[in-house]
Tab-separated table of C-alpha atoms in Angstrom:
chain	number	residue	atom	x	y	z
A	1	UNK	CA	78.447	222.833	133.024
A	2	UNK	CA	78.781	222.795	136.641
A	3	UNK	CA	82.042	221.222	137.704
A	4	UNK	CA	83.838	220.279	141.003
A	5	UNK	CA	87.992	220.997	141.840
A	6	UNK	CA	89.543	219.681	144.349
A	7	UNK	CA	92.727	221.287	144.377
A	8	UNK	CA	95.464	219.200	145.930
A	9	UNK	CA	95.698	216.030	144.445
A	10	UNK	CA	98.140	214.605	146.574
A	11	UNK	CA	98.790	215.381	150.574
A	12	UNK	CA	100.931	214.100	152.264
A	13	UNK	CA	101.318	214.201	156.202
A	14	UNK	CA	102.275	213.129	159.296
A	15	UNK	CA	100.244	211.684	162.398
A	16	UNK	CA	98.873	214.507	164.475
A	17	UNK	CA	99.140	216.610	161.434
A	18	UNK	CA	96.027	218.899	160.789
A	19	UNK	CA	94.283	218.239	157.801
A	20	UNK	CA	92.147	220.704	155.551
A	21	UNK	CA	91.443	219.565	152.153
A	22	UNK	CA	89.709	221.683	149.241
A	23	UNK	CA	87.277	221.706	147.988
A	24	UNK	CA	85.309	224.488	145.331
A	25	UNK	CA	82.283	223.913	143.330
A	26	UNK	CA	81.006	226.013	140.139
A	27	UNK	CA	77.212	226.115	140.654
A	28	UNK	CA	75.526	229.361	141.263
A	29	UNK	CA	72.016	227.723	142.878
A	30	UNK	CA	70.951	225.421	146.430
A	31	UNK	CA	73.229	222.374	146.432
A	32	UNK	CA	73.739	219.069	148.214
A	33	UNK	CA	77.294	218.433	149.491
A	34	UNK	CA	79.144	214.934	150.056
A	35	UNK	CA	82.453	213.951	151.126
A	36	UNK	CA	83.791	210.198	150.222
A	37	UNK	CA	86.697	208.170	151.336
A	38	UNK	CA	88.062	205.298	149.104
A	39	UNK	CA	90.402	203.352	151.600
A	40	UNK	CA	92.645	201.281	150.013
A	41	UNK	CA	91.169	198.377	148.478
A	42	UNK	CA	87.396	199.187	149.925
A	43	UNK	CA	84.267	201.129	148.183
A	44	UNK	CA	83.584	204.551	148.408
A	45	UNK	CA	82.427	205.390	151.715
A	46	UNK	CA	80.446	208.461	153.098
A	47	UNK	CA	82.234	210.582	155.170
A	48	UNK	CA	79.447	213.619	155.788
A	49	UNK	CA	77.440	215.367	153.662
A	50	UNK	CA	75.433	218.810	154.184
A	51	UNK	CA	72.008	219.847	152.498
A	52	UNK	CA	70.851	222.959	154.557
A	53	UNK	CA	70.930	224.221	158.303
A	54	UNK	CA	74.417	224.562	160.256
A	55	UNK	CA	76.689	225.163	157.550
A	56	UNK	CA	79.530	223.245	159.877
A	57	UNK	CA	78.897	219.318	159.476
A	58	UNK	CA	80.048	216.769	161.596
A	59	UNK	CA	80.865	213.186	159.730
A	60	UNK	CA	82.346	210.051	161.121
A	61	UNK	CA	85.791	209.537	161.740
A	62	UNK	CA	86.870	213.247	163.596
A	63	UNK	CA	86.290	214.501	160.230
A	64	UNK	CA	83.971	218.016	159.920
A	65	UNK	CA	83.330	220.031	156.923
A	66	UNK	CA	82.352	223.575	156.645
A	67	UNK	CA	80.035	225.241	153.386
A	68	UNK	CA	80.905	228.594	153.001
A	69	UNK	CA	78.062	229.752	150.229
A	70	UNK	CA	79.854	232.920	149.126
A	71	UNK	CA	83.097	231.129	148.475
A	72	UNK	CA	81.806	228.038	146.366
A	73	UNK	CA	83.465	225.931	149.620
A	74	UNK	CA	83.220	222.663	150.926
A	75	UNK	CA	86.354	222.237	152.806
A	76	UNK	CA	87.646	219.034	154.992
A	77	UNK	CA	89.015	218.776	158.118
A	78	UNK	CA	90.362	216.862	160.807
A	79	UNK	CA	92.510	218.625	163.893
A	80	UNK	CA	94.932	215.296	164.057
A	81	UNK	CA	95.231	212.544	161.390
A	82	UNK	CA	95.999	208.935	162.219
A	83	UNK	CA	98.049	206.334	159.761
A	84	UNK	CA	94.568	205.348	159.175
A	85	UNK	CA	93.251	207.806	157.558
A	86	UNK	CA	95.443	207.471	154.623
A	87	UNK	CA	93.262	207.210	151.473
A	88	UNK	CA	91.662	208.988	148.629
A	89	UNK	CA	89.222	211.838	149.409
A	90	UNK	CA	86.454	212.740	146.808
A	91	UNK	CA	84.309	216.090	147.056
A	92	UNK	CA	80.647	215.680	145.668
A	93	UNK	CA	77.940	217.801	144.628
A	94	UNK	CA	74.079	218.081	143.750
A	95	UNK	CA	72.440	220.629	142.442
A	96	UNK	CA	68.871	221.182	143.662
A	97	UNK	CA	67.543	221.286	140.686
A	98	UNK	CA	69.345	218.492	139.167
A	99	UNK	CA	67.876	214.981	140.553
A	100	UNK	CA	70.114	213.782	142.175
A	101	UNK	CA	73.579	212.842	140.144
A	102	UNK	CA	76.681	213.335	141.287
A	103	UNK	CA	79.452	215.368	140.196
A	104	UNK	CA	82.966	214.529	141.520
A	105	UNK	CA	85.845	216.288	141.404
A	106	UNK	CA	89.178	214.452	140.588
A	107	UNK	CA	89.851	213.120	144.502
A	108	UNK	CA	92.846	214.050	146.907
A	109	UNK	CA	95.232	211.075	147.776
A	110	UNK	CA	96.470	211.465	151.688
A	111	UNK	CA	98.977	209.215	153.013
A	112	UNK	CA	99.356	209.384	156.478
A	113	UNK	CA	103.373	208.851	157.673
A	114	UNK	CA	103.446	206.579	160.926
B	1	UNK	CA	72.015	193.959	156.246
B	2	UNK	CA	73.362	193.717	152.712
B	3	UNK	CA	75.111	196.687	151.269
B	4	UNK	CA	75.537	197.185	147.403
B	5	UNK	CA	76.902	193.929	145.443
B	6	UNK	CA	78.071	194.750	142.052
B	7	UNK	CA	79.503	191.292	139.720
B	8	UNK	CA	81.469	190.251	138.167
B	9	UNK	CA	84.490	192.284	140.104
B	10	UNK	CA	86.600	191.864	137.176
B	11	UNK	CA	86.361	191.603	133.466
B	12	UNK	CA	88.695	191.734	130.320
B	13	UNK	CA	86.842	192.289	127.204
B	14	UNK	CA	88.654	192.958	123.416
B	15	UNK	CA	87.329	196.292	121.559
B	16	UNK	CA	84.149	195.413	119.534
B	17	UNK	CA	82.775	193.482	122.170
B	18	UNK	CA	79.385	193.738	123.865
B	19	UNK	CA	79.687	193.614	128.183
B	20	UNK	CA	77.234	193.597	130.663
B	21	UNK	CA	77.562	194.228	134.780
B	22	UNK	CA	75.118	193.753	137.059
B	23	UNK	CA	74.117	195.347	140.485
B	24	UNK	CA	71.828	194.708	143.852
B	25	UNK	CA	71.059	197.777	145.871
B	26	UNK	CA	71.124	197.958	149.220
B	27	UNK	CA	68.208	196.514	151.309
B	28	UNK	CA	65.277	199.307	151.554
B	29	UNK	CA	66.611	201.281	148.423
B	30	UNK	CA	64.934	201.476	145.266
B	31	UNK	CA	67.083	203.699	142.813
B	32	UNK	CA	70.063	202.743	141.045
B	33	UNK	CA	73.123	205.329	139.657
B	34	UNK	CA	75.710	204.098	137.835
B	35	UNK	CA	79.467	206.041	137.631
B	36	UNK	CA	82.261	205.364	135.360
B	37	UNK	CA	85.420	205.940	137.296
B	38	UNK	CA	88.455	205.736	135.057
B	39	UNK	CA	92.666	205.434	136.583
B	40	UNK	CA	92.817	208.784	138.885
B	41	UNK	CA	90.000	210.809	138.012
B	42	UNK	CA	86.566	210.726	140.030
B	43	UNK	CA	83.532	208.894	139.025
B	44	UNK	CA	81.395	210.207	136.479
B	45	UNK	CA	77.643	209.670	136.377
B	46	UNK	CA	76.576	207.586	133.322
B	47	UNK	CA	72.856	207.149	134.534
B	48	UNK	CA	70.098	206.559	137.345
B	49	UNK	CA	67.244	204.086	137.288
B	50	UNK	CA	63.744	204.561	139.142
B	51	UNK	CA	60.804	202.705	138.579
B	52	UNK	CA	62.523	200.657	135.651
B	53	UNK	CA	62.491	203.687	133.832
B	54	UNK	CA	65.920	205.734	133.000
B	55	UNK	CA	65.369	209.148	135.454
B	56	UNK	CA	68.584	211.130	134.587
B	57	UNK	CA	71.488	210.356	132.318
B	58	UNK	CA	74.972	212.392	132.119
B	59	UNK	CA	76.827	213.141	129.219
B	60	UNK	CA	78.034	209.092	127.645
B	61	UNK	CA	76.992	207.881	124.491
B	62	UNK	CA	74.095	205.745	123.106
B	63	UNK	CA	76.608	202.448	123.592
B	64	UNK	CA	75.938	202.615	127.036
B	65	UNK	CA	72.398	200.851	128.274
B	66	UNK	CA	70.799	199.995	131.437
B	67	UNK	CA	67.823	198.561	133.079
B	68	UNK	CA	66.105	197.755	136.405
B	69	UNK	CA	64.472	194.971	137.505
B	70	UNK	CA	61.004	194.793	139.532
B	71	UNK	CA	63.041	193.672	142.288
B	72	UNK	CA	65.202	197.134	141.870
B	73	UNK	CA	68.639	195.627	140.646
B	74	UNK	CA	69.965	196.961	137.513
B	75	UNK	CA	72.300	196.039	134.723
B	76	UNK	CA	74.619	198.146	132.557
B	77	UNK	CA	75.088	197.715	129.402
B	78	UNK	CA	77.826	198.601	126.872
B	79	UNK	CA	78.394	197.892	122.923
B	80	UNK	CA	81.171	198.023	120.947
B	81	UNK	CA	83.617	198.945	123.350
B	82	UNK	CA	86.425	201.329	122.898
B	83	UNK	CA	89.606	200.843	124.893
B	84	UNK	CA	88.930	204.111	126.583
B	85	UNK	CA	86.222	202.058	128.494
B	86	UNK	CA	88.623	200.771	130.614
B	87	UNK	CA	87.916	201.653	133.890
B	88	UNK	CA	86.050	200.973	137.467
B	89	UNK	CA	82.533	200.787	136.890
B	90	UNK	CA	80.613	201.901	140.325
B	91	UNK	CA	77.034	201.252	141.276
B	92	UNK	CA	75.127	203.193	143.781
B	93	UNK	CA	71.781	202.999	145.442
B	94	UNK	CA	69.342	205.437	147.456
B	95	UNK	CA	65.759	205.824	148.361
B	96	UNK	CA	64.276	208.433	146.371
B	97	UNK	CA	62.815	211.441	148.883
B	98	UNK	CA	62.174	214.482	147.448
B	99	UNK	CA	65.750	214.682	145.533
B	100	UNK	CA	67.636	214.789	148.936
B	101	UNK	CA	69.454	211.687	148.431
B	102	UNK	CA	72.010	209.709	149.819
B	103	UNK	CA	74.114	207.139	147.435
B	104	UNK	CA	75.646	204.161	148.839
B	105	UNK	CA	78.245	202.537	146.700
B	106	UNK	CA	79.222	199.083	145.567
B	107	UNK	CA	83.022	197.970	145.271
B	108	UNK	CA	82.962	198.357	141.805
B	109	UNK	CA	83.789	196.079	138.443
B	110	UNK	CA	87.247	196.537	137.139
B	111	UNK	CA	86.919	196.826	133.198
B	112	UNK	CA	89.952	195.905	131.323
B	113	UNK	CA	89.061	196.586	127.286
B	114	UNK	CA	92.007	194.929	125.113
């Protein structure tokens, strides 16, 4: 079964900080790719998400992710974090060949020190 | 332009019982996901609706039931619950295109199973 890992499951930084969060999917075919954010208290939110072309995506925020097929990588960045961006991150993907049903991985908590 | 409403936002239920939530779309969309999201983990698909008819369904049992209106709002369903129900329940909608989807989400309806 395909799954989704998002390896750090707490980050915690300080504003200015660079961010990169993992991100690694077990799926050997085409997939769709999603990033989330779950601010405190709000829904789930879409950051960016990638289904083919430039493999370096540009969401909202300052936030950019980059696929890298041969790895299994979805990784998230931003070059300088605000207070505000503390929240909980969530990594999603779609097979091609699977409709179109999400699978999560487990979600990286940031807080962002003032 | 209304996003997704999901109601109630919170509900305490003992085991045994029977619950159901309910769910609007977005404006425009006309397919419905459901995710079970339970304390720290990432939401898991349960199941989509499309044309009132069940499209895809992930790996939860038989107790759990949906359905979608003509007017493309949907209602989850779930018998005898378990106290391992407890958990956010999240609703998402998209416009079906060719599988390359995007799902908006709803805030959610905290399930509390006593």
């Amino acid at each position: 079964a395909q799954s989704v890992s998002q390896h750090n499951h707490h980050v915690i930084l300080s504003e200015a900080a660079s961010l990169e969060l993992g991100c690694n999917y077990s799926y050997g075919g085409t997939v769709n790719l999603f990033w989330y954010v779950q601010y405190p208290g709000q829904h789930l939110q879409l950051l960016l998400k990638y289904f083919s072309g430039d493999p370096l995506v540009k969401g909202i925020k300052g936030f950019e992710a980059e696929f890298i097929k041969s790895k299994f990588s979805f990784n998230l960045r931003k070059p300088s974090v605000q207070w505000s961006d503390t929240a909980e991150y969530f990594c999603a993907v779609n097979p091609n060949n699977a409709g179109n049903m999400l699978t999560f991985g487990g979600g990286t908590r940031l807080m962002v020190k003032p | 332009d209304a996003g997704v409403t999901q109601s109630p936002t919170h509900l305490i239920k003992t085991r045994g019982q029977q619950v159901t939530l309910r769910c609007s779309p977005k404006s425009g969309h006309d397919t419905v996901s459901w995710y079970q999201q339970a304390l720290g983990q990432g939401p898991q698909f349960i199941f989509q609706y499309y044309e009132e008819e069940e499209r895809q369904r992930g790996n939860f049992p038989d107790r759990f039931s949906g359905h979608q209106f003509p007017n493309y709002s949907s209602e989850l369903n779930v018998n005898a619950l378990l106290l391992g129900d407890s958990a956010l329940y999240l609703c998402a909608s998209s416009l079906a295109n060719l599988y390359q989807e995007t799902q908006y989400f709803g805030p959610g309806t905290r399930l509390l199973v006593l």
